[in-house]
Amino acid sequence: MTEPVLAIRNLTVRYGAKRVLTGVDLSLMRGDWFFLLGPNGSGKTTLLRCVGGQIVPAAGTVNIGGLSILEAPHSAKRLLGYAHPPEGLPGLLTGRQCLEVYAAAHDLPDIGSGILELAAQLRLTPALDQWVASYSLGTRQKLSILLALIGNPALVVLDEAFNGLDPASALVLRRELQQRVAERRCAVLLATHALDSVLRHGTRAGLLLDGALTRAWDAQELDALRTGDPGALEAVLAEAARECAA
Amino acid sequence: MHSPLLAALRLETTNHLRAWYLHGRRIRMWFAIAMIAAAVAAVIALATQFAPVLLRVVAPHLLTVNVLVALQASVLAHWGRRKWTAIYSGNWLSTLPVSRRQCARMVALRAFLASAPLLALPPAVVLLARLCAPRSGAITSALLTGIGIATAVGVLLGWYLPAREVRHSAPALPYAAASRASAVPRLVALSRWTETQTRVWLQPRSLARLLLPAMLLVPMDSANVAIALLSLWVLAVYLLVLLRAMVQVAREGAAWLRPTSLTFYRFAWSVARRPLFKQLQWTLLATVLLVALGCQPLVAARVAEWWLALVSVTSGIALSRAYQSRAMRLRLLVSVCAMAVLERFRQHLALPCALVISAWHIREAART
């Protein structure tokens, strides 16, 4: 049996006295496109930040390719592509310089033709030599995703990655991710509220409510939802939220 | 390529300088340089007046001064380490495969660069005092040696002092006052914002832990004086951070509330009311402490007057320029220079001058 790309076990995170995540378990293999769903404040971003090693959990483990993000961060992060929030990108670097820094960190000889081609498809090439401070939200978002894809990471982590993107760019990026997933080059973990994307691209999905993964859908269940009522997933989410509140 | 963290810092710095050179007009650049030179001249002019007094106050308390310097260095090192560790564990470079050692080196470098001007301040003041009072060679030499050793010890102490983990909670949480559930429209939150920001930056719990060894280190025979000096230092840090926090809140608050129908006068009054009152209150206490330390009442009053003038002019300019979304540094520099020049010709003009400048800026902002 092959090693999961991402293995989260019993993850618990507290902000002071407040418990944000409680006993979350999740395992992703190459070829999985996992959609993390949940209302605002349910802990989606916190979970992703734990995967990125930015938050140290109160309990539990996060392993990427069998390597602990806390005990062997250097090796684990070699397998990780993490799209940072667009507002966190450095305003005083050009897009190309950001890509260069990321390529150097991954010990790549250059940025890579694949990434530059993708930048061209996203119509980002003219902006690459301008300062990030001059970028619009959508342009920053594109750069953030490109940075996450540098070095063909085995795990791509995206938080609301398609917000602010024009439809054409969103389509290009979805196709790119779909291709990587279909070729089993990586697993994608995406937190989102866009339920249509879940049905179109998702191989698995999970609902995070009050810090706990309360409901999960595998490929068969998602297939059933695809062929059935298009509003079924929305109804299931609303029902789950009501149950949790009750 | 070396460390990607270092590469990013180098690129950011060169780009920043390039942006400044390309986008700032040459004439403005020369004007800025001239203003900086004028500010340095103003500082030297003020130093000639205050240096002998300063030396007279600190001469009997060399050890206490060294303890204070060590305390300041340890606070700066401690805060710098906490701040930059938090930044590098959450910024756009945090998810890169970078070794812990590289990250620690980067944190040390950034913390040192950020605190270098403040670390250099005590020896600079002593050197300036030596230049202004040539007969004080022995005392200034002893001070400089002591300050050097104290800074090194303080930095090491602050760096290796175990920090309370901030990773499980947002740093602001312990310092934010719980608000009552209320639906009444009022602007009181604006006036408390600056104080909350000050507490978040000051981290009073860390400060208290650093103060304890400092209190134990001061010589017992001059305990009262030492405690007064320590208190004065804490007050000075608090007043500085409070002023800096008000500038920050003016900027953030203006960006947030400018598109609303809130008038500038209400905005400015709400933001500035409480911090200005606190400044006045604690400056008075600092003046009393200065007098208790042996400073002449008139000189202590002048120091207080100068500080209040600086607070007044900074607040007025920060609030008005932030509301107009314009830069404030150059205006502030020009204003302080003007105040220093006026003070040279006639004493006690700094505060009225600052109030006039402040009022003019506020009126200008209200008009626009």
Coordinates of C-alpha atoms in Angstrom, one line a residue:
Chain A
M1 CA 0.0 0.0 0.0
T2 CA 1.4 3.4 -0.9
E3 CA 2.0 6.2 1.6
P4 CA -0.7 8.8 1.9
V5 CA 0.5 12.2 0.7
L6 CA -1.3 13.9 3.6
A7 CA -2.1 12.1 6.9
I8 CA -3.8 14.1 9.7
R9 CA -4.4 12.3 12.9
N10 CA -6.5 13.5 15.8
L11 CA -5.6 17.1 15.1
T12 CA -6.7 19.6 17.9
V13 CA -6.0 23.3 17.9
R14 CA -6.8 25.8 20.5
Y15 CA -6.6 29.6 20.4
G16 CA -6.2 30.4 24.1
A17 CA -9.1 28.7 25.8
K18 CA -11.1 28.4 22.6
R19 CA -11.0 25.0 20.8
V20 CA -10.9 25.6 17.1
L21 CA -10.2 22.1 15.8
T22 CA -11.2 18.9 17.6
G23 CA -9.8 15.5 16.7
V24 CA -9.7 16.0 12.9
D25 CA -8.6 12.9 10.9
L26 CA -7.9 13.1 7.2
S27 CA -5.9 11.1 4.7
L28 CA -5.2 12.0 1.1
M29 CA -3.6 10.0 -1.6
R30 CA -2.1 11.2 -4.9
G31 CA -5.0 11.7 -7.3
D32 CA -7.4 13.0 -4.6
W33 CA -9.0 16.4 -5.0
F34 CA -10.4 17.0 -1.6
F35 CA -12.9 19.9 -1.1
L36 CA -13.1 21.2 2.5
L37 CA -16.5 22.7 3.1
G38 CA -17.9 24.5 6.0
P39 CA -19.4 27.8 7.2
N40 CA -17.3 30.8 8.0
G41 CA -15.3 30.4 11.2
S42 CA -15.6 26.6 11.2
G43 CA -11.8 26.1 11.2
K44 CA -11.0 25.5 7.5
T45 CA -8.2 28.0 7.3
T46 CA -6.8 26.9 10.7
L47 CA -6.7 23.3 9.4
L48 CA -4.9 24.4 6.2
R49 CA -2.4 26.5 8.3
C50 CA -1.7 23.4 10.4
V51 CA -0.9 21.5 7.2
G52 CA 1.4 24.4 6.2
G53 CA 3.2 24.2 9.5
Q54 CA 2.2 27.7 10.4
I55 CA 0.2 26.7 13.5
V56 CA 1.5 24.2 16.0
P57 CA -1.4 22.1 17.2
A58 CA -2.3 21.3 20.8
A59 CA -2.5 17.6 19.9
G60 CA -2.3 15.3 16.9
T61 CA 0.0 14.9 14.0
V62 CA 0.3 16.2 10.4
N63 CA 2.4 14.1 8.1
I64 CA 3.2 15.0 4.5
G65 CA 4.5 12.0 2.5
G66 CA 5.1 10.2 5.8
L67 CA 7.2 13.1 7.2
S68 CA 6.0 15.1 10.2
I69 CA 5.5 18.8 9.4
L70 CA 6.7 19.6 13.0
E71 CA 9.6 17.2 13.4
A72 CA 11.0 17.3 9.8
P73 CA 9.6 20.5 8.4
H74 CA 12.4 20.9 5.9
S75 CA 11.8 17.6 4.2
A76 CA 8.0 17.7 4.5
K77 CA 7.8 21.2 3.0
R78 CA 9.7 19.9 -0.1
L79 CA 6.5 18.0 -0.9
L80 CA 4.2 20.9 -0.2
G81 CA 2.8 23.7 -2.4
Y82 CA 0.9 26.2 -0.3
A83 CA -1.0 29.1 -1.8
H84 CA -0.7 32.0 0.7
P85 CA -3.4 34.6 1.0
P86 CA -2.9 37.2 -1.8
E87 CA -2.6 40.1 0.7
G88 CA 0.4 38.3 2.3
L89 CA 2.5 38.4 -0.9
P90 CA 5.5 40.9 -0.7
G91 CA 4.5 44.2 -2.4
L92 CA 8.1 45.2 -3.1
L93 CA 9.0 42.2 -5.1
T94 CA 8.1 41.6 -8.7
G95 CA 6.1 38.5 -9.6
R96 CA 9.1 37.0 -11.3
Q97 CA 11.3 37.6 -8.2
C98 CA 8.7 35.8 -6.1
L99 CA 8.8 32.9 -8.4
E100 CA 12.7 32.9 -8.4
V101 CA 12.8 32.9 -4.6
Y102 CA 10.4 29.9 -4.5
A103 CA 12.3 28.1 -7.2
A104 CA 15.6 28.6 -5.3
A105 CA 14.0 27.3 -2.1
H106 CA 13.0 24.1 -3.9
D107 CA 16.5 23.8 -5.3
L108 CA 15.3 24.1 -8.9
P109 CA 17.7 25.3 -11.6
D110 CA 15.1 27.7 -12.9
I111 CA 11.4 28.7 -12.5
G112 CA 10.5 26.1 -15.1
S113 CA 8.8 26.4 -18.5
G114 CA 5.6 24.8 -17.2
I115 CA 5.0 27.5 -14.7
L116 CA 5.9 30.3 -17.2
E117 CA 3.5 28.7 -19.8
L118 CA 0.8 28.6 -17.2
A119 CA 1.5 32.3 -16.4
A120 CA 1.1 33.0 -20.1
Q121 CA -2.2 31.2 -20.2
L122 CA -3.4 33.2 -17.2
R123 CA -2.3 36.4 -19.0
L124 CA 0.1 37.1 -16.1
T125 CA 3.3 37.4 -18.2
P126 CA 3.2 41.2 -18.7
A127 CA 2.7 41.6 -14.9
L128 CA 5.5 39.4 -13.9
D129 CA 8.1 42.2 -14.1
Q130 CA 5.9 44.6 -12.1
W131 CA 5.9 45.0 -8.4
V132 CA 3.3 42.9 -6.6
A133 CA 2.1 46.1 -4.9
S134 CA 0.6 47.2 -8.2
Y135 CA -1.3 44.0 -8.7
S136 CA -5.1 43.6 -8.5
L137 CA -6.6 41.1 -6.1
G138 CA -7.1 38.6 -9.0
T139 CA -3.5 39.0 -10.3
R140 CA -2.1 38.4 -6.8
Q141 CA -4.4 35.3 -6.5
K142 CA -2.9 34.0 -9.8
L143 CA 0.6 34.5 -8.6
S144 CA -0.1 32.9 -5.3
I145 CA -1.4 29.7 -7.0
L146 CA 1.6 29.7 -9.4
L147 CA 3.9 29.8 -6.4
A148 CA 2.1 26.9 -4.9
L149 CA 2.6 24.9 -8.1
I150 CA 6.4 25.5 -8.4
G151 CA 8.4 22.3 -8.2
N152 CA 5.5 19.9 -8.8
P153 CA 4.6 19.4 -5.2
A154 CA 2.9 16.2 -4.1
L155 CA 0.4 18.1 -2.0
V156 CA -1.2 21.4 -3.2
V157 CA -3.1 23.3 -0.5
L158 CA -5.4 26.1 -1.6
D159 CA -7.7 28.4 0.5
E160 CA -10.5 29.9 -1.5
A161 CA -8.2 30.0 -4.4
F162 CA -10.6 30.9 -7.1
N163 CA -12.0 34.0 -5.3
G164 CA -11.4 37.1 -7.4
L165 CA -10.3 35.3 -10.5
D166 CA -12.0 36.0 -13.8
P167 CA -13.9 33.0 -15.3
A168 CA -11.3 32.3 -18.0
S169 CA -8.4 32.2 -15.5
A170 CA -10.3 30.1 -13.1
L171 CA -11.0 27.6 -15.9
V172 CA -7.3 27.5 -16.9
L173 CA -6.3 26.8 -13.3
R174 CA -9.0 24.2 -12.7
R175 CA -7.9 22.4 -15.8
E176 CA -4.3 22.5 -14.7
L177 CA -5.2 21.1 -11.3
Q178 CA -7.5 18.5 -12.8
Q179 CA -4.7 17.3 -15.1
R180 CA -2.2 17.0 -12.2
V181 CA -4.8 15.1 -10.2
A182 CA -5.8 12.8 -13.1
E183 CA -2.1 12.0 -13.7
R184 CA -1.7 11.2 -10.0
R185 CA 1.1 13.8 -9.7
C186 CA -0.4 15.3 -6.6
A187 CA -3.3 15.6 -4.2
V188 CA -5.2 18.9 -3.9
L189 CA -6.7 20.1 -0.6
L190 CA -9.0 23.1 -1.4
A191 CA -11.1 25.0 1.1
T192 CA -14.1 26.6 -0.6
H193 CA -17.7 27.6 -0.6
A194 CA -18.2 27.0 -4.3
L195 CA -20.4 23.9 -4.4
D196 CA -20.5 23.7 -8.2
S197 CA -16.7 23.1 -8.2
V198 CA -17.1 20.3 -5.7
L199 CA -19.5 18.5 -8.1
R200 CA -17.5 19.3 -11.2
H201 CA -13.9 18.4 -10.0
G202 CA -14.0 16.9 -6.5
T203 CA -13.0 13.3 -5.9
R204 CA -13.7 13.6 -2.2
A205 CA -15.2 16.3 0.1
G206 CA -15.6 16.9 3.8
L207 CA -17.7 19.2 5.9
L208 CA -16.1 20.9 8.8
L209 CA -18.5 22.2 11.5
D210 CA -17.4 23.8 14.7
G211 CA -13.9 22.4 14.3
A212 CA -14.9 18.8 13.7
L213 CA -15.0 16.9 10.4
T214 CA -18.7 15.9 10.7
R215 CA -19.4 14.5 7.3
A216 CA -17.4 13.2 4.4
W217 CA -18.3 12.2 0.8
D218 CA -16.2 9.7 -1.2
A219 CA -16.1 9.5 -5.0
Q220 CA -19.2 7.3 -5.3
E221 CA -21.3 9.6 -3.1
L222 CA -20.2 12.6 -5.1
D223 CA -21.0 10.7 -8.3
A224 CA -24.5 10.1 -7.0
L225 CA -24.9 13.7 -6.2
R226 CA -23.7 14.7 -9.7
T227 CA -26.3 12.5 -11.4
G228 CA -29.1 13.5 -9.1
D229 CA -30.6 16.8 -8.0
P230 CA -28.0 19.7 -8.5
G231 CA -29.2 21.3 -5.3
A232 CA -28.8 18.1 -3.3
L233 CA -25.3 18.9 -1.9
E234 CA -26.5 22.3 -0.8
A235 CA -29.5 20.7 1.0
V236 CA -27.2 18.1 2.6
L237 CA -24.9 20.8 3.9
A238 CA -27.7 22.9 5.3
E239 CA -29.2 19.8 6.9
A240 CA -25.8 18.9 8.5
A241 CA -25.4 22.4 9.8
R242 CA -28.8 22.3 11.3
E243 CA -28.1 19.0 13.0
C244 CA -24.9 20.3 14.4
A245 CA -26.5 23.5 15.7
A246 CA -29.3 21.4 17.3
Chain B
M1 CA 21.7 31.0 -4.4
H2 CA 22.1 31.4 -0.6
S3 CA 19.2 31.3 1.7
P4 CA 15.9 32.2 0.0
L5 CA 14.9 34.2 3.0
L6 CA 18.1 36.3 2.6
A7 CA 17.5 36.6 -1.1
A8 CA 14.0 37.8 -0.5
L9 CA 15.2 40.4 2.0
R10 CA 18.0 41.6 -0.4
L11 CA 15.5 41.9 -3.3
E12 CA 13.0 43.8 -1.2
T13 CA 15.6 46.2 0.0
T14 CA 17.1 46.9 -3.5
N15 CA 13.6 47.3 -4.9
H16 CA 12.6 49.6 -2.1
L17 CA 15.6 51.8 -2.8
R18 CA 15.0 51.7 -6.5
A19 CA 11.4 52.7 -6.0
W20 CA 12.4 55.6 -3.8
Y21 CA 14.9 56.7 -6.4
L22 CA 12.7 56.3 -9.5
H23 CA 9.4 57.5 -8.1
G24 CA 10.6 60.3 -5.9
R25 CA 11.4 63.4 -7.8
R26 CA 15.1 64.5 -7.5
I27 CA 14.1 67.8 -6.0
R28 CA 12.0 66.1 -3.3
M29 CA 14.9 63.8 -2.6
W30 CA 17.3 66.7 -2.0
F31 CA 14.7 68.5 0.0
A32 CA 14.3 65.4 2.2
I33 CA 18.1 65.2 2.6
A34 CA 18.2 68.8 3.6
M35 CA 15.4 68.3 6.0
I36 CA 17.2 65.3 7.6
A37 CA 20.3 67.4 7.9
A38 CA 18.2 70.2 9.5
A39 CA 16.7 67.7 12.0
V40 CA 20.2 66.5 13.0
A41 CA 21.2 70.1 13.5
A42 CA 18.1 70.6 15.6
V43 CA 18.9 67.5 17.7
I44 CA 22.5 68.8 18.3
A45 CA 21.2 72.3 19.2
L46 CA 18.8 70.7 21.8
A47 CA 21.6 68.5 23.0
T48 CA 23.8 71.4 23.8
Q49 CA 21.1 72.7 26.1
F50 CA 20.3 69.4 27.8
A51 CA 23.6 67.5 27.8
P52 CA 25.1 69.1 30.9
V53 CA 21.9 68.5 32.9
L54 CA 21.8 64.9 31.6
L55 CA 25.3 64.2 32.7
R56 CA 24.7 65.8 36.1
V57 CA 21.7 63.6 36.7
V58 CA 23.3 60.3 35.6
A59 CA 26.8 60.8 37.0
P60 CA 26.0 59.6 40.6
H61 CA 24.1 56.6 39.3
L62 CA 26.4 54.9 36.7
L63 CA 25.5 51.3 37.7
T64 CA 21.7 52.1 37.6
V65 CA 22.1 53.6 34.2
N66 CA 23.9 50.5 33.0
V67 CA 21.1 48.3 34.4
L68 CA 18.6 50.5 32.5
V69 CA 20.6 50.2 29.3
A70 CA 20.8 46.4 29.7
L71 CA 17.0 46.3 30.4
Q72 CA 16.3 48.3 27.2
A73 CA 18.6 46.1 25.2
S74 CA 17.0 42.9 26.6
V75 CA 13.5 44.2 25.9
L76 CA 14.4 45.1 22.3
A77 CA 16.0 41.7 21.7
H78 CA 13.1 39.9 23.3
W79 CA 10.4 41.8 21.4
G80 CA 12.4 41.5 18.1
R81 CA 12.8 37.8 18.5
R82 CA 9.1 37.3 19.3
K83 CA 7.9 39.6 16.5
W84 CA 10.1 38.2 13.7
T85 CA 9.6 34.6 14.8
A86 CA 5.9 35.2 14.5
I87 CA 6.3 36.9 11.1
Y88 CA 8.6 34.2 9.6
S89 CA 6.3 31.4 10.9
G90 CA 3.3 32.9 9.0
N91 CA 4.4 34.9 6.1
W92 CA 4.6 34.0 2.4
L93 CA 8.0 32.3 3.0
S94 CA 6.9 30.2 5.9
T95 CA 5.9 27.1 3.9
L96 CA 9.2 26.9 2.0
P97 CA 11.6 24.1 2.7
V98 CA 14.1 26.2 4.7
S99 CA 16.1 24.8 7.6
R100 CA 15.5 25.9 11.1
R101 CA 19.0 27.4 11.3
Q102 CA 18.4 29.6 8.3
C103 CA 15.2 30.8 9.8
A104 CA 16.8 31.5 13.2
R105 CA 19.6 33.5 11.5
M106 CA 17.1 35.5 9.6
V107 CA 15.1 36.3 12.7
A108 CA 18.3 37.4 14.4
L109 CA 19.2 39.6 11.5
R110 CA 15.8 41.2 11.2
A111 CA 15.5 41.7 15.0
F112 CA 19.0 43.3 15.0
L113 CA 18.3 45.6 12.0
A114 CA 15.0 46.8 13.6
S115 CA 16.4 47.5 17.0
A116 CA 19.9 48.8 15.9
P117 CA 18.8 52.5 15.9
L118 CA 17.4 52.3 19.5
L119 CA 20.4 50.2 20.7
A120 CA 22.7 52.9 19.2
L121 CA 20.7 55.7 20.9
P122 CA 22.3 55.6 24.4
P123 CA 25.9 55.7 23.2
A124 CA 25.0 58.4 20.7
V125 CA 23.5 60.5 23.4
V126 CA 26.6 60.1 25.6
L127 CA 28.9 60.9 22.6
L128 CA 26.9 64.0 21.9
A129 CA 27.0 65.0 25.5
R130 CA 30.8 64.5 25.4
L131 CA 31.0 66.8 22.4
C132 CA 28.8 69.4 24.1
A133 CA 30.6 69.2 27.4
P134 CA 34.3 68.7 26.7
R135 CA 35.3 68.6 30.4
S136 CA 33.2 65.5 31.0
G137 CA 35.8 63.0 29.5
A138 CA 36.1 60.7 32.5
I139 CA 32.4 60.3 33.2
T140 CA 31.5 59.8 29.5
S141 CA 34.3 57.2 29.1
A142 CA 32.9 55.3 32.0
L143 CA 29.4 55.6 30.7
L144 CA 30.4 54.4 27.2
T145 CA 32.2 51.4 28.5
G146 CA 29.4 50.5 30.8
I147 CA 26.8 51.0 28.1
G148 CA 28.7 48.7 25.7
I149 CA 28.9 45.9 28.2
A150 CA 25.3 46.4 29.4
T151 CA 24.0 46.3 25.8
A152 CA 25.8 43.0 25.1
V153 CA 24.6 41.4 28.3
G154 CA 21.1 42.8 27.8
V155 CA 20.8 41.5 24.2
L156 CA 21.9 38.0 25.3
L157 CA 19.6 38.0 28.2
G158 CA 16.6 39.2 26.1
W159 CA 17.4 36.7 23.3
Y160 CA 17.6 33.7 25.5
L161 CA 14.8 34.6 27.9
P162 CA 12.1 31.9 27.4
A163 CA 9.2 33.5 25.6
R164 CA 5.6 32.6 26.3
E165 CA 4.3 30.7 23.3
V166 CA 2.1 32.9 21.1
R167 CA 1.4 30.3 18.5
H168 CA -1.8 29.0 20.1
S169 CA -3.5 32.4 20.3
A170 CA -3.6 35.6 18.5
P171 CA -1.2 37.9 20.4
A172 CA -3.9 40.6 20.8
L173 CA -6.3 38.4 22.6
P174 CA -5.1 38.6 26.2
Y175 CA -4.9 42.4 26.0
A176 CA -8.3 43.1 24.3
A177 CA -10.9 44.3 26.8
A178 CA -14.1 42.4 26.7
S179 CA -16.9 44.7 25.5
R180 CA -20.4 44.8 26.8
A181 CA -23.1 43.5 24.5
S182 CA -24.6 46.8 23.2
A183 CA -26.5 48.1 20.3
V184 CA -26.0 51.8 21.1
P185 CA -24.2 53.7 18.4
R186 CA -21.1 55.3 19.9
L187 CA -17.5 56.0 19.1
V188 CA -15.9 55.0 22.4
A189 CA -14.2 52.0 20.8
L190 CA -12.2 54.3 18.6
S191 CA -10.8 56.1 21.6
R192 CA -9.9 52.8 23.3
W193 CA -8.3 51.4 20.1
T194 CA -5.0 53.2 20.7
E195 CA -4.7 51.9 24.3
T196 CA -5.3 48.3 23.2
Q197 CA -2.7 48.7 20.4
T198 CA -0.3 50.0 23.0
R199 CA -0.8 47.0 25.3
V200 CA -0.4 44.6 22.4
W201 CA 2.9 46.2 21.4
L202 CA 4.2 46.7 24.9
Q203 CA 3.3 43.2 26.1
P204 CA 3.2 44.3 29.8
R205 CA 3.7 40.7 31.0
S206 CA 7.0 40.3 29.2
L207 CA 8.0 43.8 30.4
A208 CA 7.2 42.9 34.0
R209 CA 9.3 39.7 33.7
L210 CA 12.3 41.7 32.4
L211 CA 11.9 44.4 35.0
L212 CA 12.2 42.0 37.9
P213 CA 15.9 41.0 37.4
A214 CA 16.6 44.7 36.7
M215 CA 15.1 45.7 40.1
L216 CA 17.3 43.1 41.8
L217 CA 20.4 44.3 40.0
V218 CA 20.3 47.9 41.1
P219 CA 22.5 48.9 44.0
M220 CA 20.8 48.7 47.4
D221 CA 22.3 51.9 48.7
S222 CA 20.5 53.9 46.0
A223 CA 17.4 51.9 45.7
N224 CA 15.0 54.8 45.7
V225 CA 16.8 56.6 43.0
A226 CA 17.2 53.4 41.0
I227 CA 13.5 52.7 41.3
A228 CA 12.7 56.2 40.2
L229 CA 15.0 55.8 37.2
L230 CA 13.4 52.5 36.3
S231 CA 10.0 54.0 36.6
L232 CA 11.0 56.9 34.4
W233 CA 12.3 54.4 31.8
V234 CA 9.0 52.5 31.8
L235 CA 7.1 55.7 31.5
A236 CA 9.2 56.9 28.6
V237 CA 8.7 53.6 26.8
Y238 CA 5.0 53.7 27.5
L239 CA 4.7 57.3 26.2
L240 CA 6.7 56.5 23.1
V241 CA 4.7 53.4 22.3
L242 CA 1.4 55.3 23.0
L243 CA 2.3 58.0 20.5
R244 CA 3.4 55.4 17.9
A245 CA 0.1 53.5 18.4
M246 CA -1.9 56.7 17.9
V247 CA -0.2 57.3 14.5
Q248 CA -1.0 53.7 13.6
V249 CA -4.6 53.9 14.7
A250 CA -5.0 57.2 12.9
R251 CA -3.8 55.5 9.7
E252 CA -5.9 52.4 10.0
G253 CA -9.0 54.1 11.3
A254 CA -8.9 56.7 8.5
A255 CA -8.6 54.0 5.9
W256 CA -11.6 52.3 7.4
L257 CA -13.8 55.2 8.2
R258 CA -13.0 57.7 5.4
P259 CA -15.8 56.3 3.1
T260 CA -18.4 56.8 5.9
S261 CA -20.3 59.9 6.8
L262 CA -18.3 60.4 9.9
T263 CA -16.9 64.0 10.0
F264 CA -13.2 64.5 10.4
Y265 CA -13.7 66.4 13.7
R266 CA -15.6 63.5 15.3
F267 CA -13.1 61.0 14.0
A268 CA -10.1 63.0 15.3
W269 CA -11.7 63.7 18.6
S270 CA -12.7 60.1 19.1
V271 CA -9.3 58.7 18.2
A272 CA -7.2 61.3 20.0
R273 CA -9.1 62.2 23.2
R274 CA -8.1 59.4 25.5
P275 CA -4.5 58.9 24.3
L276 CA -3.8 62.7 24.6
F277 CA -5.3 62.7 28.1
K278 CA -3.0 59.7 29.0
Q279 CA 0.0 61.5 27.5
L280 CA -0.7 64.6 29.6
Q281 CA -1.3 62.5 32.8
W282 CA 1.8 60.4 32.5
T283 CA 4.0 63.2 31.3
L284 CA 3.2 65.1 34.5
L285 CA 4.2 62.1 36.5
A286 CA 7.4 61.8 34.6
T287 CA 8.1 65.4 35.3
V288 CA 7.7 64.8 39.0
L289 CA 10.0 61.8 38.8
L290 CA 12.6 63.9 37.0
V291 CA 12.4 66.5 39.8
A292 CA 12.7 63.8 42.4
L293 CA 15.9 62.6 40.7
G294 CA 17.5 66.0 41.2
C295 CA 16.6 67.7 38.0
Q296 CA 15.8 71.4 38.3
P297 CA 12.1 72.0 38.2
L298 CA 12.4 74.4 35.3
V299 CA 14.5 72.0 33.2
A300 CA 12.1 69.2 34.0
A301 CA 9.2 71.4 32.9
R302 CA 11.0 72.2 29.7
V303 CA 11.5 68.5 28.9
A304 CA 7.8 67.9 29.5
E305 CA 6.9 70.9 27.4
W306 CA 9.0 69.6 24.5
W307 CA 7.5 66.1 24.8
L308 CA 4.0 67.5 24.8
A309 CA 4.8 69.7 21.9
L310 CA 6.0 66.6 20.0
V311 CA 2.9 64.7 20.9
S312 CA 0.7 67.6 19.9
V313 CA 2.3 68.1 16.5
T314 CA 2.6 64.4 15.7
S315 CA -1.1 63.8 16.6
G316 CA -2.4 66.7 14.6
I317 CA -0.3 65.9 11.5
A318 CA -0.9 62.1 11.7
L319 CA -4.7 62.5 12.1
S320 CA -5.1 65.0 9.3
R321 CA -2.7 63.5 6.8
A322 CA -4.0 60.0 7.4
Y323 CA -7.6 61.2 6.8
Q324 CA -6.4 62.9 3.5
S325 CA -4.4 59.6 2.8
R326 CA -1.2 61.6 2.4
A327 CA 2.3 61.0 3.7
M328 CA 3.1 62.7 7.0
R329 CA 6.8 62.2 7.6
L330 CA 8.1 65.3 5.7
R331 CA 5.5 67.6 7.3
L332 CA 6.4 66.3 10.7
L333 CA 10.1 66.8 10.1
V334 CA 9.6 70.3 8.9
S335 CA 7.4 71.1 11.8
V336 CA 9.9 69.8 14.4
C337 CA 12.7 71.7 12.7
A338 CA 10.6 74.9 12.8
M339 CA 9.9 74.3 16.5
A340 CA 13.6 73.7 17.3
V341 CA 14.6 76.9 15.4
L342 CA 12.0 79.0 17.3
E343 CA 13.1 77.5 20.6
R344 CA 16.7 78.7 19.9
F345 CA 15.5 82.2 19.5
R346 CA 13.0 82.3 22.3
Q347 CA 12.3 79.7 25.0
H348 CA 8.9 78.2 25.7
L349 CA 7.7 78.7 22.1
A350 CA 7.8 75.0 21.2
L351 CA 4.4 74.0 22.7
P352 CA 2.4 77.0 21.3
C353 CA 4.0 76.6 17.9
A354 CA 3.1 72.8 18.0
L355 CA -0.5 73.7 18.9
V356 CA -0.8 76.2 16.0
I357 CA 0.7 73.7 13.5
S358 CA -1.6 71.0 14.8
A359 CA -4.7 73.2 14.6
W360 CA -3.8 74.4 11.1
H361 CA -3.5 70.8 9.9
I362 CA -6.8 69.7 11.5
R363 CA -8.6 72.6 10.0
E364 CA -7.1 71.8 6.6
A365 CA -8.2 68.2 6.8
A366 CA -11.7 69.2 8.0
R367 CA -12.1 71.5 5.0
T368 CA -11.2 68.8 2.5

